[in-house]
PDB file of C-alpha atoms in Angstrom:
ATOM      1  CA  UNK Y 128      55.069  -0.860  -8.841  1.00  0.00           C
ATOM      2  CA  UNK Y 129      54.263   0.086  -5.154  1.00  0.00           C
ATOM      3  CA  UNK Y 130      55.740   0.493  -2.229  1.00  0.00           C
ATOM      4  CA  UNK Y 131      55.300  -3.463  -1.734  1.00  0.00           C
ATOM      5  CA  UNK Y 132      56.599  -4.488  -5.070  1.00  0.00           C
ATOM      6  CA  UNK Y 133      53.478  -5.515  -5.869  1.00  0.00           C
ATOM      7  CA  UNK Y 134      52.088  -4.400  -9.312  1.00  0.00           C
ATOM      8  CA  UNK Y 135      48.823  -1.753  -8.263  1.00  0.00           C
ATOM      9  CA  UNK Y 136      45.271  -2.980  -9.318  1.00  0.00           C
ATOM     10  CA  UNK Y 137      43.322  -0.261  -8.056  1.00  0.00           C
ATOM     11  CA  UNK Y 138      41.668   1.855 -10.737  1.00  0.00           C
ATOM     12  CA  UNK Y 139      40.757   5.050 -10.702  1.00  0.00           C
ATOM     13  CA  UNK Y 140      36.794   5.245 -10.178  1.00  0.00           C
ATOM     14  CA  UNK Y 141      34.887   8.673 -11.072  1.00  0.00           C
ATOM     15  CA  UNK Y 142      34.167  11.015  -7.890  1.00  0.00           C
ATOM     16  CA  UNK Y 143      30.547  11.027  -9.799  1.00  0.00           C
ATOM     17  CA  UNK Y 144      30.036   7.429  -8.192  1.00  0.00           C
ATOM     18  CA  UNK Y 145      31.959   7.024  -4.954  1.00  0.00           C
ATOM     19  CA  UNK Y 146      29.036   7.596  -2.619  1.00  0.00           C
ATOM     20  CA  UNK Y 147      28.279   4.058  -4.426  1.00  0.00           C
ATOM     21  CA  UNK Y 148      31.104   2.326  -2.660  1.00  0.00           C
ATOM     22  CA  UNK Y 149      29.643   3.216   1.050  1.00  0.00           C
ATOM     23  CA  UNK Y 150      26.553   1.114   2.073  1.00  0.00           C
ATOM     24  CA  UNK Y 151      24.310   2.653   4.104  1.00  0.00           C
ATOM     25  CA  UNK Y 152      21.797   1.315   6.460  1.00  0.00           C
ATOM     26  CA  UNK Y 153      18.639  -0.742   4.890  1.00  0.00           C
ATOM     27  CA  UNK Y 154      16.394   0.594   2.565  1.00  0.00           C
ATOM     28  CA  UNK Y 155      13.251   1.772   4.417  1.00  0.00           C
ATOM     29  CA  UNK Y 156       9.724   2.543   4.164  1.00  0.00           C
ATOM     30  CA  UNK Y 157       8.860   5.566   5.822  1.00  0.00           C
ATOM     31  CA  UNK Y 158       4.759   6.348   6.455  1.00  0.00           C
ATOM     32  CA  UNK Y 159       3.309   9.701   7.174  1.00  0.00           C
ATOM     33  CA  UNK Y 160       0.238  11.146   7.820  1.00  0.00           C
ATOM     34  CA  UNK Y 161      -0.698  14.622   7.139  1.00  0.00           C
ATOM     35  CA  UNK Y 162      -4.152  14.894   8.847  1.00  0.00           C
ATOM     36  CA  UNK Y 163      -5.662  14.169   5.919  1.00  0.00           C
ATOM     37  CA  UNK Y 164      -4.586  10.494   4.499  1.00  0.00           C
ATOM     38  CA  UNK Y 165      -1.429   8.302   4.880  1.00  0.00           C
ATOM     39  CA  UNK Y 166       1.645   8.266   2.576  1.00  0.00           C
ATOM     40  CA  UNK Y 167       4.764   6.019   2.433  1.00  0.00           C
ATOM     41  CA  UNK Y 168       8.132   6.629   0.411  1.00  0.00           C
ATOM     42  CA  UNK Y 169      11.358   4.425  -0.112  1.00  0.00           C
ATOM     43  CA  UNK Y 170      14.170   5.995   1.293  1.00  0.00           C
ATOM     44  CA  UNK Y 171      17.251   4.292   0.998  1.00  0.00           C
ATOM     45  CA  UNK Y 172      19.735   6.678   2.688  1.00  0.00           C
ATOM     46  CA  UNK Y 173      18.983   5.762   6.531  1.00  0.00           C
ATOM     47  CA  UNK Y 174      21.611   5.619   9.387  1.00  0.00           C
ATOM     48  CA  UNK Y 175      21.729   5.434  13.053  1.00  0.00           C
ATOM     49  CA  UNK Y 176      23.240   7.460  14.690  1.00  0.00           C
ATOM     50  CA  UNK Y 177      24.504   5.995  18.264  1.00  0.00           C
ATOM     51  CA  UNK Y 178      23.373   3.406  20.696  1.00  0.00           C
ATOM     52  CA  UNK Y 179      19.909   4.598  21.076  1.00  0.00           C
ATOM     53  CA  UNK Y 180      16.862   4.757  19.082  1.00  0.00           C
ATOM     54  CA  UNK Y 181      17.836   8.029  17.428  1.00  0.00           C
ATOM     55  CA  UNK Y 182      18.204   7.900  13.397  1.00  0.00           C
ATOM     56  CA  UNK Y 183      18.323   9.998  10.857  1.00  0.00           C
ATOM     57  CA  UNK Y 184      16.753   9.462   6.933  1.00  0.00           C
ATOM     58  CA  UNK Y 185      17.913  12.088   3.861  1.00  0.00           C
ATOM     59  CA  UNK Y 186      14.973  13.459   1.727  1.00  0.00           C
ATOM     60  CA  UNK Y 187      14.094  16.845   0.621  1.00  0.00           C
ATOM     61  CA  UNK Y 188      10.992  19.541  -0.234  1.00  0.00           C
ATOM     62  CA  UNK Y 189      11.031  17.133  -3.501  1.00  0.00           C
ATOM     63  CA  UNK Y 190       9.227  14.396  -1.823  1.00  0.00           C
ATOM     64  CA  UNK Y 191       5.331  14.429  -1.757  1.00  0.00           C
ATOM     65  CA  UNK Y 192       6.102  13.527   2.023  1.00  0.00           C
ATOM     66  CA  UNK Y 193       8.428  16.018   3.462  1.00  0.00           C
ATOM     67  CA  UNK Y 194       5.542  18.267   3.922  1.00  0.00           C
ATOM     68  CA  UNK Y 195       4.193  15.858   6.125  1.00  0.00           C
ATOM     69  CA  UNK Y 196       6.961  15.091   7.843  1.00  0.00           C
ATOM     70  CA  UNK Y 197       8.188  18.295   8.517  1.00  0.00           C
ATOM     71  CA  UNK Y 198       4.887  20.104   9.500  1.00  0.00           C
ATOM     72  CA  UNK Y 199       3.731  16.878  12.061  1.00  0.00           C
ATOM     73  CA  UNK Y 200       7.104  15.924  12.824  1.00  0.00           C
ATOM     74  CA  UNK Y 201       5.922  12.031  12.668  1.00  0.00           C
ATOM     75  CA  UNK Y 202       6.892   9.306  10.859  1.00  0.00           C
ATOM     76  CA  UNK Y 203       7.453   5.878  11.232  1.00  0.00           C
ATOM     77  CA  UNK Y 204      10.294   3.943   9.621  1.00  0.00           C
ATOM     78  CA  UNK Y 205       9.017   0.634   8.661  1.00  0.00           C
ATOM     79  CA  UNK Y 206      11.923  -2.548   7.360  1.00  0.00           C
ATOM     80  CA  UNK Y 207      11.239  -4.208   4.487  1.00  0.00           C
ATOM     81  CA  UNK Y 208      12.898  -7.062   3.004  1.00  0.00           C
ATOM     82  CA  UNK Y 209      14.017  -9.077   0.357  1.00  0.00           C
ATOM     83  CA  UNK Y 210      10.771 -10.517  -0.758  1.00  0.00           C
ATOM     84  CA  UNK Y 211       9.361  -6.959  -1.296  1.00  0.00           C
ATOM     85  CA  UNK Y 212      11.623  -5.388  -3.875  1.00  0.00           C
ATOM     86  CA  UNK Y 213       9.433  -4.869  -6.403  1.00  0.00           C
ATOM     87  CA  UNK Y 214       6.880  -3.265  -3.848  1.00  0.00           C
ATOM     88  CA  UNK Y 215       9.820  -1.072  -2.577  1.00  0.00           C
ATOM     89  CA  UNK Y 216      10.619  -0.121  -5.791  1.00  0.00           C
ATOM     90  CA  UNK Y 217       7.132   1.087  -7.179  1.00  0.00           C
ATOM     91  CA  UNK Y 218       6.480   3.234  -3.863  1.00  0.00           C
ATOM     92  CA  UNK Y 219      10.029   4.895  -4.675  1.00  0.00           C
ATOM     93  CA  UNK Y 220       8.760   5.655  -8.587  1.00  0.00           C
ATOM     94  CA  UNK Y 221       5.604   6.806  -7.977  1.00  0.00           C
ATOM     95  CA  UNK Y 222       4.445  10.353  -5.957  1.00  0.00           C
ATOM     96  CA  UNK Y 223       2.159  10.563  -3.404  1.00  0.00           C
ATOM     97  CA  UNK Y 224       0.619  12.935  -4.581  1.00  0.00           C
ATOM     98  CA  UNK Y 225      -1.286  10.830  -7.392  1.00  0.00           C
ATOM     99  CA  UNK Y 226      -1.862   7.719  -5.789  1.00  0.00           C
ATOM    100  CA  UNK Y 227      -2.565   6.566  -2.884  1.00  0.00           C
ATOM    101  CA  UNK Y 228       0.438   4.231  -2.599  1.00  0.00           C
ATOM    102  CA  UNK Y 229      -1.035   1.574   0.533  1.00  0.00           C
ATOM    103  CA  UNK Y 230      -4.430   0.978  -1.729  1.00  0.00           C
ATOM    104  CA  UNK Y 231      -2.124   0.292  -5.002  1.00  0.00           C
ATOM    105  CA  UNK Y 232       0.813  -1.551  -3.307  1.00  0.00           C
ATOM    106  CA  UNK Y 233      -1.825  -3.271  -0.930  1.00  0.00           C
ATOM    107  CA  UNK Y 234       0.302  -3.190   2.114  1.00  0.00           C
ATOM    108  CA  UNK Y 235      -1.432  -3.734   5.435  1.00  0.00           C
ATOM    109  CA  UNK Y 236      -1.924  -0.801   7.578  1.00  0.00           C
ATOM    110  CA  UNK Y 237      -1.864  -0.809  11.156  1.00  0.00           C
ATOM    111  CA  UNK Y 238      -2.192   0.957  14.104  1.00  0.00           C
ATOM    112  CA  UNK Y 239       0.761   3.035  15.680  1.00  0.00           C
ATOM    113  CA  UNK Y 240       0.752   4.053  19.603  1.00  0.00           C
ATOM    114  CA  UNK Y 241       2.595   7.112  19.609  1.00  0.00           C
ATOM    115  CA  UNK Y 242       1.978   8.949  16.256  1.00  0.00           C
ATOM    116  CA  UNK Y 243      -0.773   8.888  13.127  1.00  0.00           C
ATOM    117  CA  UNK Y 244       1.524   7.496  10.531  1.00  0.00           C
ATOM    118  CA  UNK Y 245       0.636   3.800  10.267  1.00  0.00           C
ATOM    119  CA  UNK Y 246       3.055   0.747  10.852  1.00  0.00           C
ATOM    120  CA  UNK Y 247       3.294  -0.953   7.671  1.00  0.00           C
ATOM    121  CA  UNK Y 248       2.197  -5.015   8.507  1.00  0.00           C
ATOM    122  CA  UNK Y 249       3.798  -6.487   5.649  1.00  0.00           C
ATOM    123  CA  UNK Y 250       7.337  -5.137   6.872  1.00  0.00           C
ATOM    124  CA  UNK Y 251       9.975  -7.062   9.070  1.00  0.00           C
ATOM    125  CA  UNK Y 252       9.902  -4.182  11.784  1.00  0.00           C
ATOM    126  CA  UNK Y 253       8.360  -0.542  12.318  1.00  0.00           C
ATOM    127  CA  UNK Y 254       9.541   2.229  14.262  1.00  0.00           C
ATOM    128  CA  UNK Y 255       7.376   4.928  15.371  1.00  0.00           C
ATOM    129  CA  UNK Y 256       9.550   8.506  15.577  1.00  0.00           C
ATOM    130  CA  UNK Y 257       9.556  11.893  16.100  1.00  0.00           C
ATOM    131  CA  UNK Y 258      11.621  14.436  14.429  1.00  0.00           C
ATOM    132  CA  UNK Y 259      13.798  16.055  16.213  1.00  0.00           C
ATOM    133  CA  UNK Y 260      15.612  17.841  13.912  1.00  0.00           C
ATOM    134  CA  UNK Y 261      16.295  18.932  10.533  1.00  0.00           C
ATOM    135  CA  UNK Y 262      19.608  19.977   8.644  1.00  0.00           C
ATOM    136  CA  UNK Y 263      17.644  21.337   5.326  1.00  0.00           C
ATOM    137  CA  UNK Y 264      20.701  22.342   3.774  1.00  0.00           C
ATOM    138  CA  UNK Y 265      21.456  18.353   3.544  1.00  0.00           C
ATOM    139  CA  UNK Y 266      18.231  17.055   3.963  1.00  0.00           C
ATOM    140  CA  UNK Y 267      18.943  15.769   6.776  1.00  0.00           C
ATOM    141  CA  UNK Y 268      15.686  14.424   9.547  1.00  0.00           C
ATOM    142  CA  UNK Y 269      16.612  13.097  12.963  1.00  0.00           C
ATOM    143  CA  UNK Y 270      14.439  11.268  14.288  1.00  0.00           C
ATOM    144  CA  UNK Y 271      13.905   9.484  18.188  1.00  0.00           C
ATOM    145  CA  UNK Y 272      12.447   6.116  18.448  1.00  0.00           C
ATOM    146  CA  UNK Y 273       8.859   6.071  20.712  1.00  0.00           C
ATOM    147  CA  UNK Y 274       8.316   2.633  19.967  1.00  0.00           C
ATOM    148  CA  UNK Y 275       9.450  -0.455  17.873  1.00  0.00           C
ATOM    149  CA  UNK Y 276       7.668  -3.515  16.457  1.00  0.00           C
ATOM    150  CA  UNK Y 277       8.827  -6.527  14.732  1.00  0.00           C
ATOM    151  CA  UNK Y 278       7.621  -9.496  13.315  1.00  0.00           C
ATOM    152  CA  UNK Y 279       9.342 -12.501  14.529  1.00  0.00           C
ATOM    153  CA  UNK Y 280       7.301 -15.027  12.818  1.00  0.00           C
ATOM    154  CA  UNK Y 281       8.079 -13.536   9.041  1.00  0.00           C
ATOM    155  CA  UNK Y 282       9.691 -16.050   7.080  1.00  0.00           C
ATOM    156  CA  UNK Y 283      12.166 -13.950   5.012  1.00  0.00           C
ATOM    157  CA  UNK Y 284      14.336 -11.439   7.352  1.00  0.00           C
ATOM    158  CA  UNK Y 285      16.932 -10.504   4.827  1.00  0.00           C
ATOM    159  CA  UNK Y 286      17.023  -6.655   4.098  1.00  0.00           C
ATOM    160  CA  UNK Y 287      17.858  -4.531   1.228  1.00  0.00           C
ATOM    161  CA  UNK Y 288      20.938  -2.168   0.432  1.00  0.00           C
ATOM    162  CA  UNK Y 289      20.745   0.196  -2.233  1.00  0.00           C
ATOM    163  CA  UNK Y 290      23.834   0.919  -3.741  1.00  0.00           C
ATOM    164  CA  UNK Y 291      22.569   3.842  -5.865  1.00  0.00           C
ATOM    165  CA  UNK Y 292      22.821   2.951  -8.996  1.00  0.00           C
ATOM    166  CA  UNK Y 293      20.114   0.335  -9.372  1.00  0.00           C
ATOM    167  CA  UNK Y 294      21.997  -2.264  -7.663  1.00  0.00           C
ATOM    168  CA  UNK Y 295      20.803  -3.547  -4.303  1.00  0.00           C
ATOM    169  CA  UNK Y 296      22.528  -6.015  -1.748  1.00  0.00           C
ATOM    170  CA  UNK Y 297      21.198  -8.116   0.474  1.00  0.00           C
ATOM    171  CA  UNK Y 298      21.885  -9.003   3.730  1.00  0.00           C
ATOM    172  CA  UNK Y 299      23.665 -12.758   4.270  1.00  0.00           C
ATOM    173  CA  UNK Y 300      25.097 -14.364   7.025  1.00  0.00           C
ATOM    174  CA  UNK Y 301      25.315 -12.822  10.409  1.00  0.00           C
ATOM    175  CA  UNK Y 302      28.839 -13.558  12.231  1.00  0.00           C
ATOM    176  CA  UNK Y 303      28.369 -13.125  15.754  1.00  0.00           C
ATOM    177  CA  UNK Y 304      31.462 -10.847  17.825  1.00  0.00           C
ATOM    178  CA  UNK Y 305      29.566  -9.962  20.426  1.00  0.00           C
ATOM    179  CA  UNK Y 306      31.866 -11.630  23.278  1.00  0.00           C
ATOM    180  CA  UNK Y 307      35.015  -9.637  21.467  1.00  0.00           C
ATOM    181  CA  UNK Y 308      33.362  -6.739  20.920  1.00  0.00           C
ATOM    182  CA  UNK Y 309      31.754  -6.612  24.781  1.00  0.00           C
ATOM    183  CA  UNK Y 310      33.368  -3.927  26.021  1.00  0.00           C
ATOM    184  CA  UNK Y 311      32.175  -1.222  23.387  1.00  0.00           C
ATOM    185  CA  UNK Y 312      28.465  -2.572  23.332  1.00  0.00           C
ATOM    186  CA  UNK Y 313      25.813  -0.854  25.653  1.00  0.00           C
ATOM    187  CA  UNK Y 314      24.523  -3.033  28.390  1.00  0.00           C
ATOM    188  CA  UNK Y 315      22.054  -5.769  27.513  1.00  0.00           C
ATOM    189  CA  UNK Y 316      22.969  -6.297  24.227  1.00  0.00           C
TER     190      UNK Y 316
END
């Protein structure tokens, strides 16, 4: 019994899988380009990291497009959702360096302002970024926002969680607290 004389139902889950019990952010798309041709790569750890349009995404030397990202120090972060699992899914499985993942996943490339990494068409939203810094112990890459885009005509807006072990979760309803929550918020939000 515990301290509330109520019987205990928690069960002990192995250390091995606890980072499976914190969400992060969506999955993501991120594009590069390293002078040469364009990449993309599912990344599904992705945070941000205050009020403004600074982020950070985990990946390492064993992705085809760190190089790229760490040498131009570019990238955009493109948001897919629900509707493109399977897409999301084959980009993550598949290198880079053997395929050119846009031409076999036929996603729509286009333009960015501010870097050479394309914005991904067939996503709910793109942000252009620069790096800004990187932890490579953790694989760590902050990133600053130069510019975002987003689609508000697209008919499916839900986004993806991976919960790292297969599993994804999608985003449901949206409860709005933004009148009790005012005083924390930035202005104009």
């Amino acid at each position: 019994m515990s301290e509330t004389g109520k019987e205990s139902i928690m069960k002990e889950l192995p250390l091995s899988r606890a980072f499976t019990l914190i969400e992060p952010g969506p999955v993501t798309l991120v594009t590069t380009h390293d002078g040469a041709r364009d990449n993309v790569m599912t990344i599904t750890w992705t945070m941000v990291m205050d009020f403004t349009p600074r982020f950070a995404i985990t990946t390492g030397p064993w992705n085809h497009s760190w190089t790229a990202l760490s040498e131009t120090g570019e990238c955009v972060i493109a948001i897919p959702t629900l509707d493109m699992i399977d897409t999301v899914i084959g980009i993550g499985t598949c290198s880079g360096a053997e395929v050119d993942k846009f031409q076999r996943f036929g996603l729509a490339r286009l333009p960015a302002r501010h870097v050479r990494a394309p914005l991904i068409g067939d996503c709910l939203a793109n942000i252009e970024c620069r790096v800004v810094d990187i932890i490579e112990r953790h694989g760590i890459v902050v990133l600053d926002g130069l510019a975002a885009w987003f689609d508000g005509d697209r008919q499916e807006t839900r986004t993806l969680h991976a919960v790292g072990d297969g599993t994804f979760v999608v985003d449901g309803d949206r409860l709005d607290r933004r009148e009790a929550m005012r005083s924390k918020l930035p202005e104009g939000i």
